[in-house]
XYZ file of C-alpha atoms in Angstrom:
698
model
C 63.338 -35.146 -33.019
C 66.571 -33.764 -34.423
C 67.794 -34.802 -37.862
C 69.339 -38.252 -38.214
C 73.036 -37.265 -38.420
C 72.856 -34.884 -35.459
C 71.209 -37.513 -33.252
C 73.905 -40.075 -34.047
C 76.690 -37.597 -33.370
C 75.200 -36.573 -30.017
C 74.789 -40.208 -28.929
C 78.342 -41.140 -29.925
C 79.856 -38.083 -28.234
C 77.996 -38.831 -24.974
C 79.259 -42.432 -25.121
C 82.881 -41.411 -25.717
C 82.864 -38.822 -22.935
C 82.057 -41.624 -20.479
C 85.390 -43.299 -21.308
C 88.685 -42.871 -19.490
C 91.765 -42.007 -21.571
C 93.059 -45.610 -21.584
C 89.662 -46.925 -22.701
C 89.499 -44.215 -25.353
C 92.884 -45.301 -26.777
C 91.796 -48.952 -26.803
C 88.693 -47.915 -28.726
C 90.767 -46.110 -31.374
C 93.044 -49.132 -31.781
C 90.043 -51.436 -32.204
C 88.524 -49.069 -34.758
C 91.638 -49.498 -36.865
C 91.811 -53.318 -36.587
C 88.130 -54.320 -36.581
C 86.740 -55.449 -39.933
C 83.896 -53.133 -40.926
C 81.216 -53.424 -43.639
C 82.710 -52.360 -46.941
C 86.256 -52.734 -45.559
C 86.766 -48.958 -45.253
C 88.599 -48.363 -41.935
C 89.589 -44.930 -40.724
C 93.303 -44.391 -41.564
C 95.587 -44.955 -38.549
C 97.213 -41.513 -38.862
C 93.863 -39.737 -38.545
C 92.789 -42.000 -35.678
C 95.883 -41.398 -33.551
C 95.518 -37.612 -33.621
C 91.742 -37.502 -33.209
C 90.131 -36.153 -30.063
C 86.666 -37.245 -28.989
C 84.734 -34.679 -31.085
C 86.943 -35.337 -34.100
C 86.581 -39.121 -33.723
C 82.788 -38.787 -33.750
C 82.986 -36.838 -37.020
C 85.323 -39.459 -38.513
C 83.029 -42.331 -37.498
C 79.980 -40.647 -39.032
C 81.982 -39.847 -42.176
C 83.302 -43.393 -42.626
C 80.590 -45.596 -41.125
C 77.437 -43.450 -41.405
C 74.384 -45.354 -40.132
C 76.557 -48.298 -38.981
C 78.592 -46.184 -36.547
C 76.465 -46.820 -33.452
C 76.265 -50.579 -34.004
C 80.044 -50.714 -34.583
C 80.844 -48.849 -31.333
C 78.467 -51.129 -29.387
C 80.373 -54.156 -30.764
C 83.777 -52.653 -29.864
C 82.609 -51.713 -26.349
C 81.663 -55.358 -25.802
C 85.010 -56.577 -27.231
C 87.077 -54.426 -24.851
C 84.986 -55.381 -21.816
C 82.843 -52.244 -21.537
C 79.575 -54.171 -21.441
C 77.816 -51.561 -19.313
C 78.740 -48.823 -21.810
C 77.617 -51.042 -24.695
C 74.293 -51.750 -22.996
C 73.744 -48.076 -22.144
C 74.475 -46.901 -25.707
C 72.165 -49.589 -27.167
C 69.412 -48.640 -24.756
C 69.656 -44.890 -25.412
C 69.861 -45.411 -29.157
C 66.964 -47.878 -28.984
C 64.806 -45.305 -27.206
C 65.573 -42.791 -29.933
C 64.564 -45.319 -32.595
C 61.514 -46.498 -30.626
C 60.383 -42.926 -30.113
C 60.256 -42.349 -33.846
C 58.838 -45.824 -34.387
C 55.646 -44.752 -32.585
C 55.325 -41.731 -34.864
C 55.874 -43.893 -37.962
C 53.380 -46.481 -36.700
C 50.742 -43.752 -36.469
C 51.434 -42.829 -40.088
C 51.068 -46.476 -41.131
C 47.802 -46.811 -39.192
C 46.413 -43.764 -40.951
C 47.446 -45.035 -44.402
C 46.341 -48.662 -44.077
C 43.309 -48.766 -41.805
C 40.733 -48.129 -44.552
C 39.998 -49.808 -47.878
C 37.824 -48.630 -50.757
C 35.094 -50.960 -51.958
C 34.603 -51.681 -55.618
C 31.887 -49.462 -57.119
C 32.219 -47.168 -54.087
C 31.328 -43.505 -54.419
C 33.870 -40.774 -53.808
C 34.808 -40.755 -50.130
C 33.269 -44.155 -49.306
C 35.512 -46.663 -47.542
C 35.445 -49.424 -44.940
C 37.787 -50.330 -42.047
C 40.188 -53.052 -43.168
C 39.690 -55.031 -39.949
C 35.974 -55.215 -40.673
C 36.635 -56.763 -44.090
C 39.803 -58.824 -43.774
C 39.372 -62.592 -43.548
C 42.274 -64.948 -42.886
C 43.259 -66.780 -46.062
C 44.485 -70.318 -46.649
C 48.295 -70.200 -46.969
C 50.485 -73.257 -47.543
C 54.248 -73.611 -47.470
C 54.941 -76.702 -49.577
C 54.772 -77.306 -53.319
C 51.989 -79.609 -54.515
C 52.729 -82.401 -57.027
C 51.407 -82.116 -60.589
C 48.602 -84.684 -60.212
C 47.296 -82.955 -57.107
C 47.244 -79.629 -58.946
C 45.284 -81.180 -61.860
C 42.796 -82.654 -59.397
C 42.309 -79.255 -57.761
C 41.819 -77.443 -61.093
C 39.132 -79.870 -62.280
C 37.087 -80.098 -59.062
C 34.001 -77.896 -58.778
C 31.627 -76.557 -56.168
C 31.845 -77.941 -52.645
C 34.424 -80.565 -53.647
C 36.782 -77.799 -54.772
C 36.493 -76.115 -51.364
C 37.134 -79.446 -49.654
C 40.292 -79.997 -51.723
C 41.612 -76.515 -50.863
C 41.121 -77.205 -47.166
C 42.696 -80.675 -47.498
C 45.721 -79.044 -49.172
C 45.991 -76.577 -46.297
C 46.206 -79.448 -43.817
C 48.482 -81.719 -45.887
C 50.869 -79.114 -47.339
C 51.970 -77.223 -44.202
C 49.301 -74.594 -43.621
C 50.647 -71.407 -42.102
C 49.489 -67.950 -41.011
C 50.978 -64.501 -41.626
C 52.387 -64.345 -38.092
C 54.410 -67.520 -38.826
C 55.909 -66.545 -42.188
C 59.324 -65.886 -40.599
C 59.255 -68.753 -38.095
C 62.387 -70.990 -38.068
C 62.077 -74.219 -40.055
C 62.639 -77.735 -38.684
C 66.402 -77.147 -38.847
C 66.109 -73.949 -36.836
C 66.913 -71.720 -39.830
C 64.981 -68.435 -40.027
C 64.413 -67.246 -43.606
C 65.516 -63.716 -44.445
C 63.450 -63.736 -47.649
C 59.872 -65.009 -47.920
C 58.032 -65.122 -51.255
C 54.241 -65.102 -50.963
C 52.758 -66.134 -54.298
C 49.208 -66.485 -55.539
C 47.153 -65.957 -58.725
C 45.513 -62.629 -59.515
C 42.774 -61.667 -57.088
C 43.623 -64.140 -54.319
C 44.332 -61.446 -51.723
C 48.098 -60.825 -51.789
C 47.915 -57.034 -51.576
C 45.196 -57.078 -48.938
C 47.347 -59.479 -46.902
C 50.204 -56.962 -47.161
C 47.860 -54.201 -46.018
C 46.814 -56.342 -43.043
C 50.472 -57.022 -42.126
C 51.249 -53.304 -42.179
C 48.194 -52.451 -40.087
C 48.741 -55.183 -37.483
C 52.428 -54.306 -37.122
C 51.559 -50.637 -36.570
C 48.923 -51.632 -33.999
C 51.512 -53.653 -32.066
C 49.803 -56.961 -32.855
C 52.295 -58.528 -35.286
C 56.070 -59.104 -35.446
C 56.687 -57.208 -32.207
C 60.243 -57.788 -31.026
C 61.092 -59.147 -34.467
C 60.938 -55.980 -36.589
C 61.367 -52.386 -35.401
C 60.231 -51.064 -38.771
C 58.187 -52.515 -41.629
C 58.235 -50.693 -44.981
C 56.011 -51.502 -47.966
C 57.341 -50.791 -51.453
C 54.534 -51.010 -54.013
C 55.957 -52.094 -57.373
C 53.036 -50.605 -59.291
C 53.833 -47.162 -57.863
C 57.573 -47.705 -58.157
C 57.193 -48.329 -61.892
C 55.945 -44.743 -62.318
C 59.169 -43.292 -60.856
C 61.750 -42.117 -63.377
C 64.151 -39.997 -61.323
C 67.144 -41.460 -59.485
C 66.523 -42.369 -55.851
C 68.298 -44.027 -52.943
C 66.913 -46.538 -50.474
C 67.046 -43.733 -47.905
C 64.816 -41.654 -50.174
C 62.279 -44.485 -50.359
C 62.256 -44.785 -46.557
C 61.699 -41.030 -46.193
C 58.750 -41.352 -48.586
C 57.386 -44.217 -46.494
C 57.714 -42.159 -43.325
C 56.166 -39.140 -45.069
C 58.678 -37.060 -43.126
C 61.724 -35.374 -44.656
C 63.313 -35.237 -41.185
C 62.939 -38.966 -40.522
C 66.021 -40.335 -38.684
C 66.998 -42.619 -41.532
C 70.505 -43.354 -40.259
C 69.193 -44.503 -36.887
C 66.554 -46.652 -38.594
C 69.196 -48.287 -40.814
C 71.664 -48.798 -37.949
C 70.104 -52.167 -37.082
C 69.137 -53.724 -40.444
C 68.376 -57.073 -38.777
C 65.304 -55.358 -37.266
C 63.918 -54.159 -40.612
C 61.339 -55.804 -42.881
C 60.884 -54.581 -46.452
C 57.709 -55.745 -48.199
C 57.966 -55.749 -51.999
C 54.329 -55.888 -53.092
C 53.565 -56.989 -56.662
C 56.955 -58.028 -58.063
C 55.148 -59.294 -61.175
C 53.886 -55.745 -61.885
C 57.337 -54.307 -62.517
C 57.353 -53.147 -66.165
C 61.145 -53.369 -66.351
C 63.763 -56.068 -65.939
C 66.034 -55.762 -62.934
C 69.670 -55.002 -63.558
C 72.179 -57.846 -64.031
C 74.090 -58.840 -60.916
C 77.360 -57.306 -62.077
C 75.696 -54.005 -62.977
C 76.035 -51.237 -60.378
C 76.283 -53.231 -57.160
C 75.902 -50.815 -54.283
C 75.908 -51.295 -50.509
C 75.274 -47.634 -49.642
C 71.614 -46.892 -48.744
C 72.143 -43.192 -49.464
C 73.541 -43.719 -52.963
C 71.164 -42.509 -55.688
C 70.464 -44.735 -58.677
C 67.518 -45.880 -60.769
C 64.671 -47.517 -58.855
C 65.557 -50.710 -60.748
C 69.014 -50.502 -59.207
C 67.688 -49.911 -55.688
C 65.314 -52.846 -55.936
C 67.905 -55.115 -57.534
C 70.467 -54.423 -54.787
C 67.866 -54.841 -52.052
C 66.651 -58.189 -53.417
C 70.203 -59.478 -53.936
C 71.143 -58.425 -50.389
C 73.824 -56.041 -51.615
C 71.918 -53.396 -49.688
C 71.305 -54.211 -46.007
C 72.162 -57.934 -46.233
C 70.854 -58.594 -42.712
C 67.415 -57.085 -43.385
C 64.316 -59.203 -44.080
C 62.222 -59.298 -47.258
C 58.622 -60.320 -47.921
C 57.857 -60.381 -51.654
C 54.400 -60.904 -53.155
C 54.039 -62.055 -56.741
C 51.915 -64.041 -59.132
C 53.301 -67.540 -59.757
C 54.258 -66.622 -63.330
C 56.968 -64.271 -62.071
C 58.117 -66.389 -59.123
C 60.705 -68.304 -61.133
C 62.119 -65.054 -62.555
C 62.406 -63.820 -58.980
C 64.535 -66.816 -58.005
C 67.369 -65.377 -60.087
C 67.603 -62.412 -57.710
C 66.956 -63.712 -54.196
C 69.010 -66.136 -52.108
C 67.481 -69.114 -50.299
C 63.893 -67.820 -50.253
C 61.062 -69.553 -48.433
C 58.067 -69.932 -50.756
C 54.501 -69.793 -49.461
C 51.293 -69.774 -51.473
C 47.921 -68.115 -50.910
C 45.113 -70.478 -51.906
C 42.263 -68.049 -51.179
C 39.190 -68.422 -48.982
C 38.152 -71.555 -47.148
C 34.397 -72.221 -47.025
C 34.293 -70.767 -43.520
C 36.313 -67.761 -44.665
C 33.984 -67.125 -47.582
C 30.933 -67.146 -45.313
C 32.689 -64.854 -42.859
C 33.602 -62.446 -45.678
C 29.979 -62.182 -46.853
C 28.808 -61.698 -43.287
C 31.326 -58.905 -42.648
C 30.613 -57.224 -45.961
C 26.855 -56.924 -45.556
C 26.630 -56.614 -41.750
C 23.082 -57.927 -42.197
C 22.547 -61.658 -41.815
C 19.573 -61.728 -44.163
C 21.408 -59.994 -47.011
C 24.558 -62.063 -46.449
C 22.541 -65.300 -46.626
C 20.790 -64.106 -49.778
C 24.131 -63.430 -51.454
C 25.549 -66.765 -50.266
C 22.549 -68.651 -51.620
C 23.094 -66.935 -54.953
C 26.653 -68.257 -55.313
C 26.073 -71.642 -53.679
C 23.270 -72.429 -56.130
C 25.584 -71.830 -59.092
C 28.350 -74.443 -59.241
C 30.801 -72.547 -61.484
C 30.408 -69.304 -59.536
C 30.692 -71.152 -56.243
C 33.885 -72.789 -57.482
C 35.745 -69.547 -58.275
C 34.555 -67.844 -55.083
C 37.704 -69.118 -53.383
C 39.169 -66.010 -55.084
C 38.592 -62.982 -52.816
C 38.341 -60.610 -55.792
C 35.367 -62.600 -57.152
C 33.634 -62.428 -53.773
C 34.314 -58.690 -53.655
C 32.815 -58.143 -57.123
C 29.726 -60.194 -56.310
C 29.177 -58.510 -52.943
C 29.694 -55.004 -54.343
C 27.148 -55.498 -57.129
C 24.624 -57.290 -54.921
C 24.918 -54.583 -52.264
C 23.877 -51.906 -54.768
C 20.947 -54.012 -55.978
C 19.695 -54.849 -52.494
C 19.584 -51.157 -51.624
C 16.647 -50.809 -54.009
C 15.246 -54.351 -54.288
C 14.618 -57.287 -51.970
C 16.029 -59.773 -54.489
C 19.085 -59.913 -56.726
C 18.250 -58.427 -60.127
C 19.932 -59.133 -63.463
C 23.433 -57.668 -63.084
C 24.859 -61.007 -61.893
C 21.946 -63.356 -62.514
C 23.979 -65.774 -64.637
C 27.324 -67.505 -64.321
C 28.510 -65.794 -67.491
C 27.931 -62.300 -66.089
C 29.992 -63.083 -62.979
C 32.899 -64.325 -65.109
C 32.614 -61.310 -67.436
C 32.795 -58.936 -64.465
C 35.813 -60.777 -63.053
C 37.654 -60.746 -66.401
C 36.861 -57.068 -66.862
C 38.343 -56.292 -63.427
C 41.600 -58.024 -64.352
C 41.803 -56.421 -67.793
C 40.932 -52.962 -66.474
C 43.766 -53.287 -63.949
C 46.219 -54.170 -66.728
C 44.954 -52.019 -69.602
C 46.335 -48.828 -68.074
C 49.812 -50.004 -69.052
C 49.070 -51.315 -72.575
C 45.949 -50.526 -74.519
C 46.834 -51.336 -78.124
C 47.749 -54.995 -77.840
C 45.213 -55.877 -75.140
C 42.518 -57.242 -77.448
C 44.962 -59.284 -79.560
C 46.629 -60.778 -76.491
C 43.293 -61.614 -74.872
C 42.213 -63.313 -78.103
C 45.436 -65.369 -78.005
C 44.717 -66.305 -74.398
C 41.222 -67.442 -75.365
C 42.705 -69.398 -78.270
C 44.911 -71.288 -75.785
C 41.873 -71.959 -73.590
C 39.876 -73.281 -76.552
C 42.686 -75.590 -77.687
C 42.991 -76.932 -74.151
C 39.251 -77.606 -73.802
C 39.067 -79.412 -77.160
C 42.107 -81.533 -76.220
C 41.009 -81.948 -72.558
C 44.206 -80.271 -71.429
C 44.408 -78.091 -68.309
C 48.201 -77.829 -67.831
C 50.176 -76.129 -70.602
C 53.851 -76.260 -71.601
C 55.967 -73.270 -72.641
C 55.629 -74.500 -76.251
C 51.839 -74.223 -75.996
C 52.175 -70.563 -75.040
C 54.548 -69.930 -77.950
C 52.121 -71.601 -80.343
C 49.425 -69.126 -79.286
C 51.762 -66.082 -79.257
C 51.658 -65.746 -75.477
C 55.332 -66.291 -74.631
C 56.009 -62.567 -74.211
C 52.529 -61.517 -73.156
C 51.846 -59.827 -69.831
C 48.375 -61.398 -69.838
C 49.856 -64.804 -69.153
C 50.901 -63.581 -65.703
C 47.487 -61.980 -65.197
C 45.256 -64.904 -66.179
C 47.518 -67.945 -65.926
C 48.959 -69.647 -62.886
C 52.544 -70.871 -63.342
C 53.847 -73.804 -61.305
C 57.147 -75.650 -61.247
C 57.042 -79.436 -60.938
C 59.685 -82.140 -60.665
C 60.391 -84.236 -63.757
C 62.980 -86.889 -63.097
C 65.931 -85.128 -61.501
C 65.058 -81.843 -63.192
C 62.249 -79.309 -63.030
C 59.763 -77.967 -65.544
C 57.178 -75.209 -65.508
C 53.535 -75.654 -66.460
C 50.747 -73.103 -66.786
C 47.049 -73.349 -66.002
C 44.065 -71.040 -65.856
C 42.864 -70.057 -62.381
C 40.413 -72.961 -62.599
C 39.031 -75.226 -65.306
C 35.700 -73.353 -65.311
C 37.570 -70.114 -66.054
C 39.369 -71.856 -68.921
C 35.958 -72.946 -70.240
C 34.749 -69.348 -70.070
C 37.799 -68.083 -71.993
C 37.315 -70.848 -74.579
C 33.773 -69.555 -75.188
C 35.107 -65.991 -75.435
C 37.255 -67.128 -78.375
C 34.124 -67.439 -80.524
C 32.762 -64.035 -79.450
C 35.857 -61.838 -79.822
C 36.496 -60.349 -83.283
C 39.377 -61.854 -85.249
C 40.100 -59.916 -88.405
C 43.834 -60.611 -88.611
C 44.515 -64.336 -88.509
C 41.344 -66.246 -89.430
C 38.663 -65.926 -92.078
C 35.029 -65.640 -90.882
C 34.236 -68.954 -92.584
C 36.867 -70.689 -90.437
C 35.285 -69.341 -87.246
C 31.824 -70.407 -88.390
C 33.060 -73.905 -89.254
C 34.770 -74.242 -85.864
C 31.690 -73.124 -83.958
C 29.371 -75.423 -85.913
C 31.697 -78.338 -85.196
C 31.739 -77.527 -81.482
C 27.932 -77.375 -81.348
C 27.614 -80.624 -83.324
C 29.929 -82.685 -81.103
C 29.320 -81.107 -77.689
C 26.619 -83.548 -76.579
C 27.925 -86.729 -78.114
C 29.037 -89.412 -75.628
C 32.485 -88.676 -74.266
C 32.266 -84.935 -74.910
C 30.813 -83.874 -71.572
C 33.889 -81.665 -71.096
C 32.415 -79.239 -73.654
C 29.145 -78.686 -71.770
C 30.079 -75.596 -69.771
C 31.887 -73.952 -72.712
C 28.702 -74.160 -74.780
C 26.650 -72.838 -71.867
C 29.016 -69.871 -71.603
C 28.555 -69.308 -75.342
C 24.816 -68.903 -74.829
C 25.530 -66.459 -71.999
C 27.952 -64.435 -74.117
C 25.367 -64.132 -76.889
C 23.176 -62.018 -74.594
C 22.660 -58.499 -75.940
C 23.389 -56.983 -72.516
C 26.616 -58.947 -72.126
C 27.747 -58.071 -75.651
C 27.009 -54.389 -75.084
C 29.063 -54.478 -71.864
C 31.966 -56.243 -73.596
C 31.946 -53.843 -76.548
C 32.167 -50.856 -74.224
C 34.853 -52.501 -72.082
C 36.976 -53.788 -74.995
C 36.289 -50.816 -77.286
C 35.471 -53.043 -80.253
C 32.475 -54.750 -81.816
C 31.920 -58.357 -80.788
C 31.424 -61.036 -83.422
C 27.774 -61.498 -84.440
C 28.470 -65.034 -85.631
C 27.433 -66.986 -82.518
C 23.836 -65.966 -81.846
C 22.205 -67.224 -85.092
C 24.149 -70.502 -84.888
C 23.139 -70.984 -81.237
C 19.492 -70.285 -82.087
C 19.695 -72.800 -84.914
C 21.230 -75.358 -82.552
C 18.507 -74.725 -79.962
C 15.804 -75.379 -82.580
C 17.538 -78.622 -83.616
C 17.602 -79.843 -79.997
C 13.957 -78.882 -79.529
C 12.954 -80.864 -82.614
C 14.617 -84.107 -81.449
C 12.427 -87.205 -81.356
C 12.053 -88.597 -78.780
C 12.339 -85.345 -76.801
C 14.935 -84.985 -74.090
C 14.240 -85.537 -70.430
C 16.076 -85.563 -67.114
C 19.464 -83.911 -66.803
C 20.010 -83.683 -70.593
C 16.877 -81.574 -70.865
C 17.798 -79.545 -67.795
C 21.254 -78.803 -69.233
C 19.623 -77.493 -72.413
C 17.330 -75.275 -70.344
C 20.413 -73.962 -68.523
C 21.790 -72.802 -71.883
C 18.553 -70.927 -72.644
C 18.607 -69.359 -69.175
C 22.255 -68.359 -69.484
C 21.438 -66.318 -72.585
C 18.728 -64.360 -70.735
C 17.174 -63.884 -74.186
C 13.402 -64.444 -74.192
C 13.721 -64.961 -77.961
C 15.492 -68.298 -77.441
C 12.741 -69.649 -75.177
C 9.945 -68.404 -77.458
C 11.491 -70.215 -80.424
C 11.769 -73.630 -78.786
C 9.634 -74.102 -75.661
C 6.480 -75.061 -77.606
C 8.328 -78.277 -78.511
C 8.488 -79.208 -74.807
C 4.811 -79.437 -73.902
C 5.722 -82.336 -71.602
C 8.710 -81.775 -69.328
C 9.942 -84.741 -67.278
C 12.752 -84.154 -64.793
C 11.450 -86.563 -62.160
C 13.760 -88.348 -59.715
C 16.526 -85.762 -60.222
C 17.698 -83.619 -57.305
C 17.124 -79.985 -58.230
C 18.861 -76.897 -56.866
C 17.219 -73.509 -56.469
C 19.089 -72.380 -59.589
C 17.639 -75.338 -61.530
C 14.170 -74.155 -60.483
C 14.936 -70.581 -61.579
C 16.093 -71.980 -64.930
C 12.822 -73.896 -65.376
C 10.806 -70.832 -64.406
C 12.621 -68.663 -66.968
C 12.017 -71.126 -69.803
C 8.335 -71.662 -68.910
C 7.719 -67.965 -68.346
C 8.793 -67.097 -71.906
C 7.059 -70.028 -73.603
C 4.467 -69.296 -76.309
C 2.124 -72.012 -74.982
C 0.286 -72.161 -71.656
C -0.480 -75.871 -71.243
C 2.844 -77.434 -70.294
C 2.835 -80.656 -68.284
C 5.738 -80.779 -65.856
C 6.745 -83.814 -63.769
C 8.987 -83.023 -60.791
C 8.286 -86.152 -58.779
C 10.886 -86.874 -56.069
C 13.110 -83.880 -56.883
C 13.605 -83.028 -53.196
C 11.721 -79.765 -53.514
C 11.105 -77.487 -50.539
C 9.453 -74.105 -50.075
C 12.409 -72.085 -51.456
C 12.370 -74.250 -54.600
C 8.667 -73.456 -55.031
C 9.341 -69.719 -54.772
C 11.964 -70.010 -57.524
C 9.546 -71.989 -59.754
C 6.611 -69.635 -59.201
C 7.042 -67.232 -62.187
C 6.811 -70.077 -64.721
C 4.077 -72.281 -63.261
C 1.221 -70.110 -64.584
C 2.000 -71.490 -68.069
C 1.483 -75.094 -66.884
C -1.710 -77.104 -67.060
C -0.463 -80.217 -65.225
C 1.869 -80.211 -62.212
C 3.276 -83.378 -60.625
C 5.023 -82.762 -57.301
C 4.751 -86.214 -55.725
C 7.180 -87.407 -53.014
C 8.537 -83.895 -52.261
C 8.646 -82.463 -48.758
C 7.132 -79.080 -49.464
C 6.019 -78.513 -45.869
C 3.395 -75.983 -44.879
C 5.365 -73.043 -46.302
C 5.847 -74.804 -49.640
C 2.158 -75.658 -49.869
C 1.288 -72.038 -49.052
C 3.509 -70.846 -51.916
C 1.811 -73.316 -54.254
C -1.656 -72.197 -53.123
C -0.734 -68.569 -53.787
C 0.284 -69.503 -57.346
C -2.935 -71.423 -57.972
C -5.066 -68.506 -56.780
C -3.618 -66.122 -59.386
C -6.135 -65.132 -62.076
C -3.832 -65.940 -64.998
C -2.829 -69.381 -63.657
C -3.690 -72.220 -66.090
C -3.106 -75.234 -63.794
C -6.001 -77.663 -63.941
C -4.371 -80.819 -62.648
C -2.177 -81.143 -59.533
C -0.657 -84.475 -58.523
């Protein structure tokens, strides 16, 4: 294809040569009187003298990429509808011809994705991994948001799906559908917390458009401007330059592409990742796509519709930056990505592993752990879990110890977010993360999950980039006004960050004695009536005291973790073990969960001899509960435990999870459980082992 300017000139000259002299004169008169974009008409003196070739040059000089569209409009005004239709059709074929070439480029760039932990050259087809996400179009009230943040496990999934049905669920193909009033939005903002799938959704939109499966007839061209990459650009550029980069073709017919801006969609991916502030509205307004300026200027003019006002925009951002964005865009439609539904999560695991057995194994792992199951509505969490499990299952039949506790999953997720952000700012990362954890701790102690701007200022987070990374910002109505509140991605993630507060070093603002006093107070009050909200934070503390977890954190954060927690946790464990009467039921099971979360045999060896009799009867146990019991029994220093699991709804898979610890039991009570033949077979296998100490089975 010839260069853009030459193609336009040839098309215009062919169109003018079809005109009679009278029609040609009418055209020149209309060119002088018709209002044009920018208000820059060709002077009458130059128009009157111009012949056809000269008029073409004048039109390209004055109107550039708008010349064809302007002549089509004038043809229609002076009754030359056939000429208008012919010019539109010929020009459209030129644009469509290049569109196919551009679509091939897009297909090549977006059809593959790299997995986390993948080796060099490893990738997967996007269509084999992409799962449709829950997207809603209405704002939720504050109480509903609090309810969603506090719910866990299956109930959390149910609430997400209820929200999708109540608050106008939509799909990516409907983002630009007219509303009830028939108004089609020219700007759509797609917001969602970190890791919920915004960028992958953009990649899917690009791929489906290029494949002819999305927005056909609506958009001739779809361009994706990645803000993370844009932030690395220092030299002056024009919008035309950015389009040429998108096309990966210096001869791309940019003027023809820009001639019909109402057929263009620009995707601005990751607005929150811009490291600079956009220029004020009165600073360098420019309507010329070929005018070079800073990338901030290009983006500012595009968002404010100074550039190509009839084009369409799709902007992705974290909620924290959405309100800042409102100062730049006009009448946007806001939609929100909630993440995976339960069905979507299952489908993702199935697509990832391509092996039903491995997918079910991974699903059982997360579904047996309430906190992990709760945050698996976040696609990034599912991706981390699947990537690690995939590596482990290549060498083992079971999941090993990389993600065997809730704490390790949350540590991996936090590390992924911090690693993404640390490339921009390394020095202040640790201090800001400590401030974030301080906010989380204050919220847990006060039973607060929604935070005001003043709360962020109190914890030195007002100007922190981490607040956009880890916190979800929402705007709610208050009277006739509005106010913004922040929350962590979920309450369980806030509880994790609260525990991190006691593990991270703090040499600047607090004395070690203050930290020790705070931690002792937390451990003293955590199990008193009315303090159940502290349970998971303490469990995370045990998990963070693990030597493996601390070694991982020290390498990731490039600093030594506090050694304060482990001796205090061990002391607390010994105090619980020495209680008289001893614990039983769920209180005992919760304590065992803390020991398991640490994955430190030392903890179990210190305390399990106090629990010769273990009674958790008439409590429904999960497979994870059974793994917890097995861990504690396995590392006990005595071999004559008596364990009562009457009516705990145990089945064969529960027995398999219990197996490693039962050899240290002398008395087993499994009454009123439906073990079935397979469960009994598992039990018989355990009893036949030479080192099994069971002498009584009830």
